[in-house]
Amino acid sequence: METATENRKRVLSFVQSSGTPTLGNYLGAFRNWAGMAAENDCIFGVADLHALTVRNAPADLRRRSIEMYAWLLALGLDPEKNIIFLQSHVPAHAQLAWILNCYTAFGEASRMTQFKDKSKQHADNVNVGLFTYPILMAADILLYNPDQVPVGDDQKQHLELARDIATRFNGIYGDVFKIPEPYIGKKGARVTSLTDPEKKMSKSDPNVKSFVSLTDTNDQIAKKIKSAVTDSEAAVYFDAEKKPGVSNLMTIYSCCTGRDFAAIEAEFAGKGYGDFKAAVADAVVAELEPLRTEYERIVGDKAYIAACAKTGAEKAARLAYRTLNKVMKKVGFYQV
Ligand code: AQP
């Protein structure tokens, strides 16, 4: 089993090219990735196959995939030191997913809560890809024998399934897959929707006021934060159950300024939500503006993006096919 270089862990992260990344993606995941990459052997993938589970115009899917790749470069991830690639450039993902489908019980796939949630959200297009999404995700992971996989709360169940499938497969065929562990790194915040603070902030939310997109201008950011749903109490303190809107804005403010909740409560004691929201907007603008500038520089250089994506796919494929060939041999495919 081919694994990470000595003393460094191999860590794998994917992001779907299902829209422009949001402040949620940034505070929950992206912001930690550069630090993670300094300490580990990292593989970053743009999950464009996963993005097909919702209907996209072809030109939009292509553009979003290129843009998501540019965001990864804008974060400062080094394409020489890390593997940064697009999932569809390495067909081994789809090939292993098919094989793993045959080692996953229908019942266990049916228990995935994300499938239930997403089928409600996309009631007009409940496709089989949405159902088998976690099995493709298991293939994404198991191809690379990572030591650890950073996952948010929403993805824990899928990682558990990947571990179950790998354990079952190893039980039949011997030591083929490394059993992946969740990565417990610097904690990423869970950012909720600005219009419905009980819900996660998502880039595919049809209501553009619900999220701050990483491409929003400073004015758009300020407007969205100023119109974020709060409550009528006009007091700034953290209580995720009773005051989900204010608590979400406090989380965002805390992430952007490094201040803890007690300091924030003291800062806004006796002040109204107007002052608070203006401060949150300024902090978000200060955090996102340099990243956006870097992204705009990189996204304009299509030749550079293509060259990095090609090299990334070649490096990823070398690892992926080593695992896939082993799997194909084990299950009994005739190899010539
Ligand atoms: N609101 C969020 N708060 C904290 N972390 C978040 N992430 C996403 N939204 C939030 C984290 O970002 C990483 C990449 O996410 P993804 O695009 O692969 O999948 P997702 O979780 O399904 O993100 P979205 O924005 O909600 O996408 P759509 O709308 O397409 O389903 C992950 O580490 C995720 O936890």
CSV table of N, CA and C and ligand atoms in Angstrom, one decimal, residues 13-30 33 45 47 50-51 53-54 68 114 118 121-122 133 150-155 188-193 199-205 248, ligand 1:
chain,number,residue,atom,x,y,z
A,13,SER,N,-8.6,16.5,0.6
A,13,SER,CA,-9.8,17.4,0.7
A,13,SER,C,-10.4,17.7,-0.6
A,14,PHE,N,-11.7,17.6,-0.7
A,14,PHE,CA,-12.4,17.9,-2.0
A,14,PHE,C,-13.4,19.1,-1.8
A,15,VAL,N,-13.6,19.8,-2.9
A,15,VAL,CA,-14.6,20.8,-2.8
A,15,VAL,C,-15.4,20.7,-4.1
A,16,GLN,N,-16.7,20.7,-4.0
A,16,GLN,CA,-17.5,20.6,-5.2
A,16,GLN,C,-17.5,21.9,-6.1
A,17,SER,N,-17.5,21.7,-7.4
A,17,SER,CA,-17.6,22.9,-8.2
A,17,SER,C,-19.1,23.2,-8.6
A,18,SER,N,-19.9,23.3,-7.5
A,18,SER,CA,-21.3,23.5,-7.7
A,18,SER,C,-21.7,25.0,-7.6
A,19,GLY,N,-20.8,25.9,-7.6
A,19,GLY,CA,-21.1,27.3,-7.5
A,19,GLY,C,-19.9,28.1,-7.1
A,20,THR,N,-20.0,29.4,-6.9
A,20,THR,CA,-18.9,30.2,-6.4
A,20,THR,C,-18.8,29.9,-4.9
A,21,PRO,N,-17.6,29.6,-4.4
A,21,PRO,CA,-17.5,29.3,-2.9
A,21,PRO,C,-18.0,30.5,-2.1
A,22,THR,N,-18.4,30.2,-0.9
A,22,THR,CA,-19.0,31.2,0.0
A,22,THR,C,-18.1,31.4,1.2
A,23,LEU,N,-18.5,32.4,2.0
A,23,LEU,CA,-17.8,32.7,3.2
A,23,LEU,C,-17.9,31.4,4.1
A,24,GLY,N,-18.9,30.6,4.0
A,24,GLY,CA,-19.0,29.3,4.7
A,24,GLY,C,-17.9,28.4,4.3
A,25,ASN,N,-17.7,28.2,3.0
A,25,ASN,CA,-16.6,27.3,2.6
A,25,ASN,C,-15.2,27.9,3.1
A,26,TYR,N,-15.1,29.2,3.0
A,26,TYR,CA,-13.9,29.8,3.4
A,26,TYR,C,-13.6,29.6,4.9
A,27,LEU,N,-14.5,30.0,5.8
A,27,LEU,CA,-14.3,29.9,7.2
A,27,LEU,C,-14.3,28.5,7.7
A,28,GLY,N,-15.1,27.7,7.0
A,28,GLY,CA,-15.2,26.3,7.5
A,28,GLY,C,-14.1,25.4,7.0
A,29,ALA,N,-13.5,25.7,5.9
A,29,ALA,CA,-12.5,24.8,5.3
A,29,ALA,C,-11.3,25.5,4.7
A,30,PHE,N,-11.5,26.3,3.7
A,30,PHE,CA,-10.4,26.9,2.9
A,30,PHE,C,-9.3,27.5,3.8
A,33,TRP,N,-6.7,25.3,5.0
A,33,TRP,CA,-6.0,24.4,4.1
A,33,TRP,C,-4.6,24.8,3.9
A,45,GLY,N,-8.8,18.2,-4.3
A,45,GLY,CA,-9.5,17.9,-5.6
A,45,GLY,C,-10.8,18.8,-5.8
A,47,ALA,N,-14.3,18.6,-7.0
A,47,ALA,CA,-15.2,17.5,-7.2
A,47,ALA,C,-16.2,17.8,-8.3
A,50,HIS,N,-19.1,15.2,-8.7
A,50,HIS,CA,-20.1,15.3,-7.8
A,50,HIS,C,-21.1,16.5,-8.1
A,51,ALA,N,-20.5,17.5,-8.8
A,51,ALA,CA,-21.4,18.6,-9.1
A,51,ALA,C,-22.4,18.3,-10.2
A,53,THR,N,-24.6,16.0,-10.0
A,53,THR,CA,-25.8,15.5,-9.3
A,53,THR,C,-26.9,16.5,-9.4
A,54,VAL,N,-26.5,17.8,-9.6
A,54,VAL,CA,-27.6,18.8,-9.9
A,54,VAL,C,-27.4,19.3,-11.3
A,68,MET,N,-13.1,27.2,-9.5
A,68,MET,CA,-12.8,26.6,-8.2
A,68,MET,C,-11.4,26.2,-8.1
A,114,GLN,N,-27.8,13.1,4.0
A,114,GLN,CA,-27.6,14.1,3.0
A,114,GLN,C,-28.5,13.8,1.7
A,118,LYS,N,-31.0,16.4,0.3
A,118,LYS,CA,-30.9,16.9,-1.1
A,118,LYS,C,-32.0,16.5,-1.9
A,121,GLN,N,-34.5,19.0,-1.4
A,121,GLN,CA,-34.1,20.3,-2.1
A,121,GLN,C,-34.2,20.3,-3.6
A,122,HIS,N,-34.0,19.1,-4.2
A,122,HIS,CA,-34.0,19.0,-5.6
A,122,HIS,C,-35.0,18.0,-6.0
A,133,TYR,N,-23.8,9.2,-4.5
A,133,TYR,CA,-22.8,10.2,-4.2
A,133,TYR,C,-21.8,9.8,-3.1
A,150,PRO,N,-10.2,15.7,6.4
A,150,PRO,CA,-10.9,16.7,7.2
A,150,PRO,C,-12.4,16.6,6.7
A,151,VAL,N,-13.3,16.5,7.7
A,151,VAL,CA,-14.7,16.5,7.3
A,151,VAL,C,-15.5,17.4,8.3
A,152,GLY,N,-16.4,18.1,7.7
A,152,GLY,CA,-17.4,18.9,8.5
A,152,GLY,C,-18.4,17.9,9.1
A,153,ASP,N,-19.3,18.5,10.0
A,153,ASP,CA,-20.3,17.6,10.6
A,153,ASP,C,-21.2,16.9,9.5
A,154,ASP,N,-21.5,17.7,8.4
A,154,ASP,CA,-22.3,17.2,7.4
A,154,ASP,C,-21.7,16.0,6.7
A,155,GLN,N,-20.4,15.8,6.7
A,155,GLN,CA,-19.8,14.7,5.9
A,155,GLN,C,-19.3,13.6,6.8
A,188,GLY,N,-12.9,24.4,12.0
A,188,GLY,CA,-13.5,25.4,11.1
A,188,GLY,C,-14.9,25.7,11.6
A,189,ALA,N,-15.3,26.9,11.4
A,189,ALA,CA,-16.6,27.3,11.9
A,189,ALA,C,-17.7,26.7,11.1
A,190,ARG,N,-18.9,26.6,11.6
A,190,ARG,CA,-20.1,26.2,10.8
A,190,ARG,C,-20.8,27.5,10.6
A,191,VAL,N,-20.8,28.0,9.4
A,191,VAL,CA,-21.5,29.3,9.1
A,191,VAL,C,-22.9,29.0,8.6
A,192,THR,N,-23.9,29.7,9.1
A,192,THR,CA,-25.2,29.5,8.6
A,192,THR,C,-25.7,30.5,7.7
A,193,SER,N,-26.9,30.2,7.1
A,193,SER,CA,-27.5,31.1,6.1
A,193,SER,C,-27.8,32.5,6.7
A,199,LYS,N,-30.2,27.1,8.9
A,199,LYS,CA,-29.7,26.3,7.8
A,199,LYS,C,-28.2,26.6,7.5
A,200,LYS,N,-27.4,25.6,7.0
A,200,LYS,CA,-26.0,25.9,6.6
A,200,LYS,C,-26.0,26.9,5.5
A,201,MET,N,-25.0,27.7,5.5
A,201,MET,CA,-24.7,28.6,4.3
A,201,MET,C,-24.2,27.7,3.2
A,202,SER,N,-24.9,27.7,2.0
A,202,SER,CA,-24.5,26.9,0.9
A,202,SER,C,-24.4,27.6,-0.4
A,203,LYS,N,-23.4,27.3,-1.2
A,203,LYS,CA,-23.2,28.0,-2.4
A,203,LYS,C,-24.3,27.7,-3.5
A,204,SER,N,-25.0,26.6,-3.3
A,204,SER,CA,-26.0,26.3,-4.3
A,204,SER,C,-27.4,26.8,-3.8
A,205,ASP,N,-27.5,27.5,-2.7
A,205,ASP,CA,-28.8,28.1,-2.3
A,205,ASP,C,-29.3,29.1,-3.4
A,248,ASN,N,-24.6,33.5,14.6
A,248,ASN,CA,-23.9,33.3,13.4
A,248,ASN,C,-23.0,34.5,13.0
B,1,AQP,N1,-21.7,26.8,5.8
B,1,AQP,C1,-20.5,26.2,6.0
B,1,AQP,N2,-19.8,26.4,7.1
B,1,AQP,C2,-18.7,25.7,7.3
B,1,AQP,N3,-18.1,24.9,6.4
B,1,AQP,C3,-18.7,24.7,5.2
B,1,AQP,N4,-18.4,24.0,4.1
B,1,AQP,C4,-19.3,24.2,3.2
B,1,AQP,N5,-20.3,25.0,3.7
B,1,AQP,C5,-19.9,25.4,4.9
B,1,AQP,C6,-17.2,23.2,4.0
B,1,AQP,O1,-16.5,23.6,2.8
B,1,AQP,C7,-15.9,22.4,2.2
B,1,AQP,C8,-16.2,22.2,0.8
B,1,AQP,O2,-17.6,22.0,0.7
B,1,AQP,P1,-18.2,21.4,-0.6
B,1,AQP,O3,-18.4,22.4,-1.6
B,1,AQP,O4,-17.5,20.2,-1.1
B,1,AQP,O5,-19.6,20.8,-0.1
B,1,AQP,P2,-20.7,21.3,0.8
B,1,AQP,O6,-20.5,21.1,2.2
B,1,AQP,O7,-22.0,20.6,0.2
B,1,AQP,O8,-20.7,22.9,0.5
B,1,AQP,P3,-21.9,23.7,0.0
B,1,AQP,O9,-21.5,25.1,-0.1
B,1,AQP,O10,-23.2,23.5,0.9
B,1,AQP,O11,-22.2,23.2,-1.4
B,1,AQP,P4,-23.5,22.8,-2.2
B,1,AQP,O12,-24.4,24.0,-2.0
B,1,AQP,O13,-23.1,22.5,-3.6
B,1,AQP,O14,-24.0,21.6,-1.5
B,1,AQP,C9,-16.3,21.2,3.1
B,1,AQP,O15,-15.2,20.9,4.0
B,1,AQP,C10,-17.5,21.7,3.9
B,1,AQP,O16,-17.7,21.1,5.1
